[in-house]
Coordinates of C-alpha atoms and ligand atoms in Angstrom, one line a residue:
Chain B
M1 CA -29.6 -130.7 63.1
P2 CA -28.9 -129.2 59.7
Q3 CA -27.4 -125.7 59.9
G4 CA -27.2 -123.3 57.0
F5 CA -27.0 -119.8 55.7
F6 CA -29.9 -117.5 54.6
T7 CA -28.4 -114.8 52.5
D8 CA -30.9 -111.9 52.2
T9 CA -29.5 -109.9 49.2
T10 CA -31.8 -107.0 49.9
L11 CA -29.8 -106.2 53.0
C12 CA -26.4 -106.5 51.4
I13 CA -24.5 -103.2 51.1
G14 CA -21.5 -104.6 49.2
C15 CA -18.9 -103.9 52.0
K16 CA -17.2 -107.3 51.4
A17 CA -16.7 -107.8 55.1
C18 CA -17.7 -111.4 54.6
E19 CA -15.0 -111.9 52.0
V20 CA -12.4 -110.5 54.3
A21 CA -13.5 -112.3 57.4
C22 CA -13.6 -115.6 55.5
K23 CA -10.1 -115.1 54.1
Q24 CA -8.8 -114.1 57.6
W25 CA -10.4 -116.8 59.7
N26 CA -9.6 -119.6 57.3
Q27 CA -6.1 -118.2 56.6
L28 CA -6.6 -118.5 52.9
P29 CA -3.8 -117.4 50.7
D30 CA -3.9 -114.6 48.2
D31 CA -5.1 -115.4 44.7
G32 CA -3.9 -112.2 43.1
F33 CA -5.1 -108.7 42.9
D34 CA -6.8 -107.7 39.7
F35 CA -9.3 -105.1 38.4
T36 CA -12.1 -106.6 36.5
G37 CA -13.0 -103.3 35.1
F38 CA -16.8 -104.0 34.9
S39 CA -18.0 -103.1 38.4
Y40 CA -17.0 -102.9 42.1
D41 CA -16.7 -106.6 41.9
N42 CA -13.0 -107.3 41.6
T43 CA -13.2 -110.8 43.0
A44 CA -15.3 -112.0 40.0
Q45 CA -15.8 -115.6 41.2
L46 CA -15.6 -118.1 44.0
G47 CA -12.5 -120.2 43.8
A48 CA -10.1 -122.4 45.7
S49 CA -8.9 -119.5 47.8
T50 CA -12.0 -117.4 47.7
W51 CA -15.0 -118.9 49.6
R52 CA -17.2 -115.8 49.7
H53 CA -17.7 -113.5 46.7
V54 CA -19.9 -110.4 46.6
A55 CA -21.5 -109.9 43.2
F56 CA -22.6 -106.4 42.1
V57 CA -25.4 -106.2 39.6
E58 CA -26.1 -102.8 38.0
R59 CA -29.3 -102.6 36.2
P60 CA -31.1 -99.8 34.3
V61 CA -34.3 -101.0 35.8
P62 CA -36.3 -99.6 38.8
L63 CA -36.6 -101.7 41.9
G64 CA -40.0 -102.0 43.6
G65 CA -40.5 -99.9 46.6
T66 CA -37.6 -97.5 45.9
Q67 CA -37.5 -94.0 44.3
L68 CA -34.2 -94.2 42.5
G69 CA -35.7 -94.0 39.0
N70 CA -34.5 -96.2 36.3
F71 CA -31.6 -97.7 38.2
S72 CA -31.0 -100.4 40.8
W73 CA -27.9 -101.8 42.3
L74 CA -28.1 -105.4 43.5
M75 CA -25.5 -107.0 45.7
M76 CA -25.3 -110.6 46.6
S77 CA -22.7 -112.5 48.8
D78 CA -22.3 -115.8 47.0
V79 CA -21.0 -118.9 48.7
C80 CA -21.0 -122.7 48.4
K81 CA -24.7 -123.8 48.6
H82 CA -24.1 -126.9 50.7
C83 CA -26.7 -128.6 48.5
A84 CA -29.0 -131.2 50.1
R85 CA -27.9 -133.4 47.2
A86 CA -24.5 -132.2 46.3
G87 CA -23.0 -132.9 42.8
C88 CA -19.5 -132.5 44.2
L89 CA -20.0 -135.0 47.0
E90 CA -21.7 -137.6 44.8
A91 CA -19.1 -137.4 42.1
C92 CA -16.0 -137.5 44.4
P93 CA -14.3 -140.9 43.8
T94 CA -12.1 -140.9 46.9
G95 CA -14.8 -140.1 49.5
A96 CA -12.9 -136.9 50.3
I97 CA -16.1 -135.0 50.3
V98 CA -18.4 -135.8 53.2
R99 CA -21.6 -134.6 54.8
T100 CA -20.9 -133.3 58.3
E101 CA -23.0 -133.6 61.4
F102 CA -24.2 -130.1 60.6
G103 CA -25.6 -131.1 57.3
T104 CA -22.8 -129.2 55.5
V105 CA -20.6 -130.4 52.7
Y106 CA -16.9 -130.7 53.6
I107 CA -13.8 -131.6 51.6
Q108 CA -11.2 -133.4 53.7
P109 CA -7.9 -131.9 52.4
E110 CA -5.9 -134.9 53.6
I111 CA -7.9 -137.3 51.4
C112 CA -8.5 -135.3 48.2
N113 CA -6.2 -136.5 45.5
G114 CA -7.0 -133.6 43.1
C115 CA -8.7 -135.6 40.4
G116 CA -10.8 -132.5 39.7
Y117 CA -14.1 -134.4 39.1
C118 CA -16.0 -132.3 41.7
I119 CA -15.1 -129.2 39.8
S120 CA -17.1 -130.2 36.8
A121 CA -19.9 -131.8 38.8
C122 CA -20.9 -128.7 40.8
P123 CA -23.8 -127.0 38.9
F124 CA -22.9 -123.7 40.6
G125 CA -19.2 -123.6 39.6
V126 CA -18.2 -123.3 43.2
V127 CA -15.4 -125.7 43.9
D128 CA -12.0 -125.2 42.3
R129 CA -8.5 -126.6 42.3
R130 CA -5.5 -124.4 43.1
E131 CA -2.9 -125.6 40.7
D132 CA 0.1 -125.0 43.0
D133 CA -1.7 -126.9 45.7
G134 CA -3.2 -129.7 43.6
R135 CA -6.4 -130.2 45.7
A136 CA -10.0 -129.1 45.5
W137 CA -11.1 -126.4 47.9
K138 CA -14.3 -124.6 48.8
C139 CA -16.3 -123.1 51.7
T140 CA -16.3 -125.4 54.7
L141 CA -19.2 -123.5 56.3
C142 CA -16.6 -122.8 59.0
Y143 CA -16.5 -126.5 60.1
D144 CA -14.0 -125.6 62.9
R145 CA -16.1 -122.8 64.3
L146 CA -19.3 -124.8 64.1
K147 CA -17.6 -127.6 66.2
A148 CA -16.8 -124.9 68.7
D149 CA -20.4 -123.7 68.7
M150 CA -19.5 -120.4 67.0
T151 CA -21.2 -118.6 64.1
P152 CA -19.3 -118.8 60.8
A153 CA -16.9 -115.9 60.3
C154 CA -18.8 -114.3 57.4
A155 CA -22.2 -114.3 59.2
K156 CA -20.5 -112.9 62.3
A157 CA -18.8 -110.1 60.3
C158 CA -21.8 -109.1 58.2
P159 CA -22.9 -105.7 59.5
T160 CA -26.4 -105.8 58.1
A161 CA -27.5 -109.4 58.8
S162 CA -27.6 -110.0 55.1
I163 CA -25.9 -113.3 55.9
Q164 CA -27.8 -115.2 58.6
Y165 CA -26.6 -118.4 60.1
G166 CA -28.7 -120.8 62.0
D167 CA -30.8 -123.9 62.2
L168 CA -32.1 -124.6 58.7
V169 CA -35.7 -125.1 59.8
Q170 CA -35.9 -121.8 61.6
L171 CA -34.0 -120.0 58.8
R172 CA -36.6 -121.2 56.3
V173 CA -39.5 -119.8 58.4
K174 CA -37.7 -116.6 58.8
A175 CA -36.9 -116.3 55.1
K176 CA -40.5 -116.9 54.1
E177 CA -41.7 -114.2 56.5
R178 CA -39.1 -111.9 55.1
V179 CA -40.4 -112.4 51.5
V180 CA -44.0 -111.6 52.6
E181 CA -42.8 -108.5 54.5
L182 CA -40.8 -107.2 51.5
Q183 CA -43.7 -107.8 49.1
S184 CA -46.1 -106.0 51.4
R185 CA -43.6 -103.0 51.2
G186 CA -43.8 -102.9 47.5
L187 CA -40.8 -105.1 46.5
A188 CA -43.0 -107.5 44.5
E189 CA -39.9 -109.1 42.9
A190 CA -38.6 -110.7 46.1
Y191 CA -38.5 -114.5 46.1
L192 CA -36.4 -117.3 47.6
Y193 CA -33.9 -119.3 45.6
G194 CA -33.3 -122.9 46.7
V195 CA -35.1 -122.6 50.0
D196 CA -36.2 -126.2 50.0
A197 CA -36.6 -129.3 47.9
E198 CA -39.9 -128.1 46.5
N199 CA -38.4 -124.9 45.4
Q200 CA -35.4 -126.5 43.8
P201 CA -36.0 -130.2 43.2
G202 CA -32.8 -130.7 41.2
T203 CA -30.6 -130.2 44.2
G204 CA -33.1 -131.1 46.9
G205 CA -32.8 -127.6 48.3
L206 CA -29.8 -125.6 49.4
N207 CA -28.5 -125.4 52.9
A208 CA -27.2 -122.0 51.9
F209 CA -30.2 -120.4 50.1
F210 CA -30.9 -116.8 49.0
L211 CA -33.5 -114.1 48.8
L212 CA -33.2 -112.6 45.3
V213 CA -35.0 -109.8 43.5
D214 CA -34.0 -110.5 39.9
K215 CA -33.9 -113.8 37.9
P216 CA -31.1 -116.1 39.0
E217 CA -29.1 -115.5 35.8
A218 CA -28.5 -111.9 36.7
Y219 CA -26.5 -113.1 39.7
N220 CA -24.8 -115.8 37.8
L221 CA -26.9 -118.5 39.4
P222 CA -28.4 -121.3 37.3
P223 CA -32.2 -121.1 37.0
D224 CA -32.8 -124.8 37.4
P225 CA -29.7 -126.6 38.6
V226 CA -29.7 -130.4 38.9
V227 CA -27.2 -132.7 40.6
P228 CA -25.9 -134.6 37.6
T229 CA -26.2 -138.0 39.3
K230 CA -30.0 -137.6 39.3
L231 CA -29.9 -137.9 35.5
M232 CA -27.6 -140.8 35.1
K233 CA -29.8 -143.8 35.5
R234 CA -30.6 -144.0 31.8
S235 CA -27.0 -143.3 30.8
W236 CA -25.8 -146.3 32.9
L237 CA -28.5 -148.4 31.2
T238 CA -27.5 -147.2 27.7
M239 CA -23.9 -147.9 28.6
A240 CA -24.7 -151.4 29.7
G241 CA -26.7 -152.1 26.6
A242 CA -24.0 -150.7 24.3
A243 CA -21.2 -152.7 26.1
L244 CA -23.2 -155.9 25.6
G245 CA -23.7 -154.9 22.0
L246 CA -20.0 -154.7 21.6
G247 CA -19.6 -158.2 23.1
V248 CA -22.2 -159.6 20.7
L249 CA -20.4 -157.9 17.8
A250 CA -17.0 -159.2 18.8
V251 CA -18.3 -162.8 19.2
S252 CA -20.3 -162.7 16.0
A253 CA -17.4 -161.3 14.0
V254 CA -15.3 -164.2 15.2
V255 CA -17.7 -167.1 14.8
A256 CA -19.3 -166.1 11.6
P257 CA -18.0 -168.3 8.8
Chain J
M1 CA 4.4 -105.6 68.5
I2 CA 3.7 -106.2 64.9
A3 CA 6.8 -107.4 63.1
D4 CA 8.1 -105.3 60.2
P5 CA 7.4 -107.5 57.1
E6 CA 10.6 -106.2 55.4
T7 CA 13.0 -107.3 58.0
D8 CA 11.3 -110.3 59.7
V9 CA 13.1 -113.4 58.4
S10 CA 10.9 -115.9 60.3
R11 CA 7.9 -114.8 58.4
P12 CA 6.3 -117.4 56.0
V13 CA 6.3 -116.7 52.3
E14 CA 4.3 -113.7 51.2
D15 CA 1.1 -115.4 50.3
G16 CA -1.4 -112.9 51.5
R17 CA -2.1 -114.6 54.8
N18 CA -0.2 -111.9 56.6
I19 CA 0.3 -114.0 59.7
D20 CA 3.1 -113.0 62.0
P21 CA 4.3 -116.4 63.3
R22 CA 5.1 -114.9 66.7
L23 CA 1.5 -113.7 67.1
G24 CA -0.6 -116.4 65.5
T25 CA -0.3 -119.9 64.2
L26 CA -1.5 -121.3 60.8
A27 CA -4.3 -123.5 61.9
G28 CA -7.3 -122.3 59.8
E29 CA -9.3 -124.6 57.4
G30 CA -7.4 -123.1 54.5
S31 CA -4.0 -122.8 56.1
H32 CA -2.6 -125.9 54.4
Q33 CA -3.3 -124.6 51.0
Q34 CA 0.1 -124.4 49.3
V35 CA 1.1 -121.4 47.3
E36 CA 3.9 -121.2 44.8
R37 CA 2.8 -118.3 42.7
I38 CA 0.3 -115.6 43.5
Q39 CA -1.4 -114.7 40.3
A40 CA -4.8 -113.5 39.4
S41 CA -6.7 -116.0 37.3
R42 CA -9.8 -114.1 36.6
P43 CA -12.3 -115.8 34.3
T44 CA -12.6 -114.2 30.9
P45 CA -16.1 -113.1 29.8
S46 CA -17.5 -115.3 27.2
N47 CA -17.3 -113.7 23.7
E48 CA -20.7 -115.1 22.7
L49 CA -22.6 -112.5 24.7
A50 CA -25.1 -111.5 22.2
T51 CA -28.3 -112.7 24.0
G52 CA -29.9 -113.0 27.4
T53 CA -29.1 -112.0 30.9
T54 CA -25.7 -113.0 32.3
Y55 CA -23.4 -111.7 35.0
Y56 CA -21.0 -109.6 32.8
G57 CA -20.7 -112.6 30.5
L58 CA -18.6 -114.5 33.1
P59 CA -18.8 -118.3 33.0
L60 CA -21.2 -119.9 35.4
L61 CA -19.2 -123.1 35.7
K62 CA -15.6 -123.8 36.5
E63 CA -13.7 -125.2 33.6
T64 CA -12.4 -128.8 34.0
P65 CA -8.7 -128.8 35.1
W66 CA -8.1 -131.9 33.0
K67 CA -5.4 -131.7 30.4
W68 CA -4.6 -133.7 27.3
A69 CA -4.0 -136.9 29.2
I70 CA -7.7 -137.3 29.9
P71 CA -9.0 -137.4 26.3
A72 CA -5.9 -139.4 25.4
Y73 CA -7.0 -141.9 28.1
L74 CA -10.5 -141.9 26.7
Y75 CA -9.0 -143.2 23.4
V76 CA -6.4 -145.6 24.9
G77 CA -8.9 -147.1 27.4
G78 CA -11.4 -147.7 24.7
L79 CA -8.8 -149.3 22.4
A80 CA -7.6 -151.6 25.2
G81 CA -11.2 -152.6 26.3
A82 CA -12.4 -153.4 22.8
S83 CA -9.1 -155.2 21.9
A84 CA -9.6 -157.4 25.0
A85 CA -13.2 -158.1 23.9
L86 CA -12.0 -159.3 20.5
A87 CA -9.1 -161.3 22.0
A88 CA -11.5 -163.0 24.4
S89 CA -13.9 -163.8 21.5
S90 CA -11.1 -165.3 19.5
L91 CA -10.8 -168.0 22.2
L92 CA -13.9 -169.5 20.6
R93 CA -11.8 -170.2 17.5
R94 CA -8.3 -170.5 19.0
D95 CA -7.0 -172.7 16.3
S96 CA -7.3 -170.1 13.6
L97 CA -7.1 -166.7 15.3
G98 CA -3.6 -166.6 16.8
T99 CA -2.6 -163.1 15.6
I100 CA -5.8 -161.4 16.8
G101 CA -5.6 -163.2 20.1
R102 CA -2.0 -162.3 20.7
T103 CA -2.2 -158.7 19.4
G104 CA -5.4 -158.1 21.3
R105 CA -3.9 -159.3 24.6
I106 CA -0.8 -157.1 24.1
L107 CA -3.0 -154.0 23.2
A108 CA -5.2 -154.7 26.3
F109 CA -2.3 -155.0 28.7
G110 CA -0.2 -152.2 27.1
G111 CA -3.4 -150.0 27.0
S112 CA -4.2 -150.6 30.7
V113 CA -0.7 -149.6 31.7
V114 CA -0.7 -146.4 29.6
S115 CA -4.2 -145.6 30.8
A116 CA -3.2 -145.8 34.4
A117 CA -0.1 -143.6 33.7
F118 CA -2.3 -141.0 32.0
L119 CA -4.8 -140.9 34.8
I120 CA -2.2 -140.7 37.6
Q121 CA -0.2 -138.0 35.7
D122 CA -3.3 -135.8 35.5
L123 CA -4.1 -135.9 39.3
G124 CA -3.4 -132.8 41.3
R125 CA -1.8 -135.0 43.9
P126 CA -0.4 -138.0 41.9
S127 CA 1.1 -139.7 45.0
R128 CA -2.4 -140.1 46.3
F129 CA -3.8 -142.0 43.3
I130 CA -4.5 -145.1 45.4
Y131 CA -7.1 -143.1 47.4
M132 CA -9.3 -143.8 44.4
L133 CA -9.7 -147.3 45.7
R134 CA -10.3 -146.3 49.3
V135 CA -14.1 -146.7 48.9
F136 CA -16.6 -148.1 46.5
R137 CA -19.0 -145.5 45.4
P138 CA -21.7 -146.3 42.8
S139 CA -22.7 -142.7 42.6
S140 CA -19.3 -141.7 41.2
P141 CA -18.6 -143.0 37.7
M142 CA -14.9 -142.1 38.2
N143 CA -14.8 -144.4 41.2
V144 CA -16.6 -147.2 39.5
G145 CA -14.4 -146.8 36.5
T146 CA -11.2 -147.0 38.5
W147 CA -12.4 -150.3 39.9
I148 CA -13.2 -151.5 36.3
L149 CA -9.8 -150.4 35.1
S150 CA -8.0 -152.1 38.0
A151 CA -9.8 -155.4 37.5
F152 CA -9.2 -155.1 33.7
G153 CA -5.5 -154.4 34.2
G154 CA -5.1 -157.4 36.5
F155 CA -6.8 -159.7 34.0
A156 CA -4.9 -158.2 31.0
F157 CA -1.6 -158.9 32.8
G158 CA -2.7 -162.5 33.5
A159 CA -3.6 -162.9 29.9
I160 CA -0.1 -162.3 28.7
A161 CA 1.8 -163.6 31.7
L162 CA 0.0 -166.8 32.6
P163 CA 0.4 -170.0 30.6
G164 CA -2.2 -172.0 28.7
R165 CA -5.7 -172.4 30.2
L166 CA -5.0 -169.9 33.0
G167 CA -4.0 -167.3 30.5
D168 CA -7.1 -167.9 28.5
A169 CA -9.3 -167.6 31.6
A170 CA -7.6 -164.2 32.4
C171 CA -8.1 -163.2 28.8
L172 CA -11.8 -163.9 29.2
G173 CA -11.9 -161.8 32.3
A174 CA -10.2 -158.9 30.5
G175 CA -12.7 -159.3 27.7
I176 CA -15.6 -159.0 30.2
F177 CA -14.2 -156.0 32.0
G178 CA -13.1 -154.5 28.7
L179 CA -16.7 -154.0 27.7
P180 CA -17.6 -151.5 30.5
L181 CA -14.1 -150.0 30.2
T182 CA -15.0 -148.8 26.7
S183 CA -18.1 -146.9 27.8
Y184 CA -18.1 -145.9 31.5
T185 CA -16.1 -142.8 30.5
A186 CA -19.1 -141.5 28.6
V187 CA -21.2 -141.7 31.8
L188 CA -18.3 -140.1 33.6
L189 CA -18.4 -137.1 31.3
A190 CA -22.2 -137.0 31.3
N191 CA -22.3 -136.9 35.1
T192 CA -21.1 -133.3 35.1
A193 CA -22.7 -129.9 34.9
V194 CA -21.0 -129.2 31.6
P195 CA -23.9 -128.4 29.3
L196 CA -22.7 -130.4 26.3
W197 CA -21.7 -133.5 28.2
Q198 CA -24.8 -133.5 30.3
G199 CA -26.9 -132.7 27.3
T200 CA -25.6 -135.8 25.4
R201 CA -25.9 -138.2 28.2
N202 CA -28.0 -140.8 26.3
A203 CA -26.1 -140.9 23.0
L204 CA -22.5 -140.5 24.3
P205 CA -22.2 -144.0 25.7
L206 CA -23.2 -145.4 22.3
L207 CA -20.6 -143.3 20.6
F208 CA -17.9 -144.2 23.0
V209 CA -18.5 -147.9 22.6
S210 CA -18.6 -147.8 18.9
S211 CA -15.6 -145.5 18.7
A212 CA -13.7 -147.9 21.0
A213 CA -14.6 -150.8 18.6
S214 CA -13.4 -148.9 15.6
S215 CA -10.2 -148.0 17.4
A216 CA -9.5 -151.7 18.0
A217 CA -10.4 -152.6 14.5
S218 CA -8.2 -149.9 13.1
A219 CA -5.3 -150.9 15.3
L220 CA -5.6 -154.5 14.0
E221 CA -5.7 -153.3 10.4
L222 CA -2.2 -152.0 10.9
F223 CA -0.9 -155.6 11.3
D224 CA -0.3 -158.3 8.7
L225 CA -3.0 -160.9 9.3
P226 CA -3.6 -164.3 7.7
A227 CA -6.5 -164.3 5.2
D228 CA -9.1 -165.7 7.6
E229 CA -8.2 -163.4 10.4
A230 CA -8.2 -160.4 8.0
R231 CA -11.8 -161.4 7.2
V232 CA -12.8 -161.3 10.8
V233 CA -11.2 -157.9 11.3
R234 CA -12.9 -156.6 8.2
R235 CA -16.3 -157.7 9.4
F236 CA -15.8 -156.2 12.8
S237 CA -14.3 -153.0 11.3
I238 CA -17.1 -152.3 8.9
A239 CA -19.8 -152.8 11.6
A240 CA -17.9 -150.7 14.2
K241 CA -17.1 -147.8 11.9
L242 CA -20.7 -147.7 10.6
A243 CA -22.0 -147.7 14.1
D244 CA -19.4 -145.0 15.0
I245 CA -20.8 -142.7 12.3
L246 CA -24.4 -143.3 13.2
C247 CA -23.7 -142.7 16.8
A248 CA -21.8 -139.5 16.1
I249 CA -24.9 -138.2 14.3
A250 CA -27.0 -139.2 17.3
V251 CA -24.7 -137.3 19.6
Q252 CA -24.8 -134.2 17.5
R253 CA -28.6 -134.5 17.3
E254 CA -29.0 -134.8 21.0
A255 CA -26.7 -131.9 21.6
N256 CA -28.6 -129.7 19.1
V257 CA -31.8 -130.0 21.0
V258 CA -30.7 -126.8 22.6
E259 CA -28.9 -124.8 19.8
R260 CA -26.5 -123.1 22.2
V261 CA -25.5 -126.4 23.8
G262 CA -24.7 -128.1 20.5
R263 CA -22.9 -125.1 19.0
P264 CA -19.3 -125.8 20.3
L265 CA -19.5 -129.4 19.1
R266 CA -20.8 -128.4 15.7
K267 CA -18.0 -125.9 15.3
N268 CA -15.3 -128.1 16.7
P269 CA -12.6 -128.7 14.0
L270 CA -11.5 -132.0 15.6
W271 CA -15.1 -133.3 15.7
K272 CA -15.5 -132.4 12.0
A273 CA -12.1 -134.0 11.2
A274 CA -13.1 -137.1 13.1
K275 CA -16.2 -137.7 11.0
V276 CA -14.2 -137.3 7.8
C277 CA -11.5 -139.7 8.9
V278 CA -13.9 -142.4 10.2
L279 CA -16.0 -142.2 7.0
A280 CA -12.9 -142.4 4.8
S281 CA -11.6 -145.3 6.8
L282 CA -15.0 -147.1 6.5
V283 CA -14.8 -146.7 2.7
V284 CA -11.4 -148.2 2.7
S285 CA -12.5 -151.1 4.9
V286 CA -15.4 -151.9 2.6
V287 CA -13.1 -152.3 -0.5
P288 CA -12.7 -156.1 -0.9
R289 CA -9.2 -157.7 -1.4
K290 CA -7.2 -154.5 -0.9
S291 CA -3.5 -154.2 -0.9
R292 CA -1.6 -154.2 2.4
W293 CA -1.0 -150.5 2.1
L294 CA -4.6 -149.7 1.6
R295 CA -5.4 -151.7 4.7
I296 CA -2.8 -149.8 6.7
A297 CA -4.2 -146.5 5.3
G298 CA -7.6 -147.6 6.6
G299 CA -6.2 -148.4 10.0
V300 CA -4.4 -145.0 10.2
L301 CA -7.5 -143.1 9.2
G302 CA -9.6 -145.0 11.7
T303 CA -7.1 -144.4 14.5
L304 CA -7.0 -140.7 13.7
G305 CA -10.8 -140.6 13.6
A306 CA -11.2 -142.3 16.9
A307 CA -8.6 -140.2 18.7
A308 CA -10.1 -137.0 17.2
T309 CA -13.6 -138.1 18.3
R310 CA -12.5 -138.2 21.9
F311 CA -10.4 -135.0 21.8
G312 CA -13.2 -133.2 19.9
V313 CA -15.9 -134.2 22.5
F314 CA -13.6 -133.2 25.3
E315 CA -12.6 -129.8 23.9
A316 CA -16.1 -128.9 22.8
G317 CA -17.2 -129.7 26.4
R318 CA -14.6 -127.5 27.8
H319 CA -15.7 -124.7 25.5
S320 CA -19.4 -125.2 26.5
S321 CA -18.6 -124.9 30.2
R322 CA -17.3 -121.3 29.5
D323 CA -20.6 -120.2 28.0
P324 CA -23.1 -119.4 30.8
Q325 CA -25.9 -119.0 28.3
A326 CA -25.6 -122.7 27.3
S327 CA -26.5 -123.7 30.9
F328 CA -29.2 -121.1 31.3
E329 CA -30.9 -122.0 28.0
Q330 CA -30.6 -125.7 28.7
Q331 CA -32.2 -125.4 32.1
R332 CA -34.9 -122.9 30.9
A333 CA -35.7 -125.2 28.0
G334 CA -36.7 -127.8 30.5
M335 CA -33.7 -130.1 29.8
S336 CA -32.9 -130.1 33.5
L337 CA -34.7 -132.4 35.9
A338 CA -37.6 -130.5 37.3
S339 CA -38.0 -127.3 35.4
S340 CA -41.8 -127.6 35.2
V341 CA -41.8 -127.0 38.9
T342 CA -39.0 -124.6 39.3
T343 CA -39.7 -122.2 36.4
S344 CA -42.9 -121.4 38.2
L345 CA -40.9 -120.5 41.3
T346 CA -37.9 -118.7 39.7
P347 CA -38.9 -115.7 37.7
A348 CA -38.0 -115.8 34.0
Ligands
SF4_401 S1 -22.7 -125.6 45.6 FE1 -21.3 -127.0 44.4 S2 -19.5 -127.2 45.8 FE2 -21.2 -126.5 47.1 S3 -22.2 -128.3 47.9 FE3 -23.3 -127.8 46.0 S4 -22.3 -129.0 44.4 FE4 -20.9 -129.0 46.2
SF4_402 S1 -10.6 -133.3 43.4 FE1 -10.6 -134.2 45.5 S2 -12.6 -133.6 46.4 FE2 -12.7 -133.3 44.2 S3 -13.6 -135.2 43.4 FE3 -11.4 -135.4 43.2 S4 -10.7 -136.4 45.1 FE4 -12.9 -135.6 45.5

């Protein structure tokens, strides 16, 4: 049964407990301390050693249902989306990236040879290679914990249930109810991002989907991501035609008098 | 009792994991990640921020970790594939095309060895290169390409190592596998989220094939050929270089459909230089009965143009992956798969 995350950004308080819990449980190494200088977000991005990342969006715009004036502060805990059709998985030449029994996307570190193709194939810029390690890494959706019937570390640590883990079918129902509830409370902007294949046809839906209140670009999410493999049929055909053309050209250059 | 990090010698390297080995073991999913240097590698905000909503101008995508060896392979692999195709065709007129046949076979085999070396060198874990052939995966152009290159390399070796008929048969095999070798790399680049590469997915294979053909023609122009073989090379060269220029225009047009996507290619100095070199080399090839030096000049210009084409496309793609707006605009403009549906679901 596919399992997944529902990240309800309206509940996020930006405490970064998920980031810390993820680093600790997975025993991920340090990737350097730095001040970005633009917000409370000093993590800046997901990476080989950072599998949860809390984004802080500061906007001079009011948020529906609040009385804060011309200001709103949006927080979102970003993660690998475990796409139903994953660009990384379909591009991986070694078969290192697999779909697990929980419907999640998992990179087997003992197989990955560090070719780096998955990095360019992910439409969300999630997976990355740590240069001193040489392999590609990303969120495993706590594969080890799932096998032991435990909740992933980030969802367990989240104090506000902004990150919810569970059976994907139930999560979707819950999420849709939540949108209706928020809208009835005046937050008309609330919508779901990647909840299913109908919502995001390019990826067939995300096993880790989000409730957002601004357009995806504001959170550094692509508005209409597509798994690149879906677009390749014509490219392969063009390639075959062009290659045949080269054959014809070579033969005719030789045999012409 | 927690060990004092300053005095505990049994402690693993200071890599931020903060595990006291007497209290816990390294068994987490990320515990095998090796660390040599801890250093912040924060993405730099794109400097083309002028328009639209972004997240502090940070890139949406991760830049490819591929270094110079990959665009170099794009050139060498194309050269080897097209040379093999020409050598195989020359079997049809074996009596008179000895030099093209021999040189083509050497370029094919040499090119396949250099290609493999470039590809292995660029891996994060070079010792595991053979894992590329663990599976056959039609969804991964890189996997398909590795199989093509392996078969090509085997045949190209046979073409120089085996005697007589057997060698000719191997040469034919190399010629056949050389055709997709020249062009699968275009599909490989297009099958990414990089806006420029994805956005040129239809014209790029055409460009890579014709650029491979003009690489092989230019390489042969560097050699001293008998008159009838020189005629063959000239015919092949003019057609290839002309196609190369037309396809470069087609690639630029396809990229320009979304202004922001085509911008890094339009501005790329290598891409501009490539067009000038190929054009100049075409002009030289067209001149009839030229001196040996003029032919060599044509070959050098063509080689530079072909290499610059690959490096230009590669660098411009890297540049476009740094620009979040390029992806956003491409997807909002409906260039992605299903935007007609999604745009009604995601607020603009
Ligand atoms: S978000 Fe990226 S890394 Fe995660 S499953 Fe999708 S394509 Fe793969
Ligand atoms: S870097 Fe590893 S996981 Fe990524 S595509 Fe290459 S082999 Fe697969």
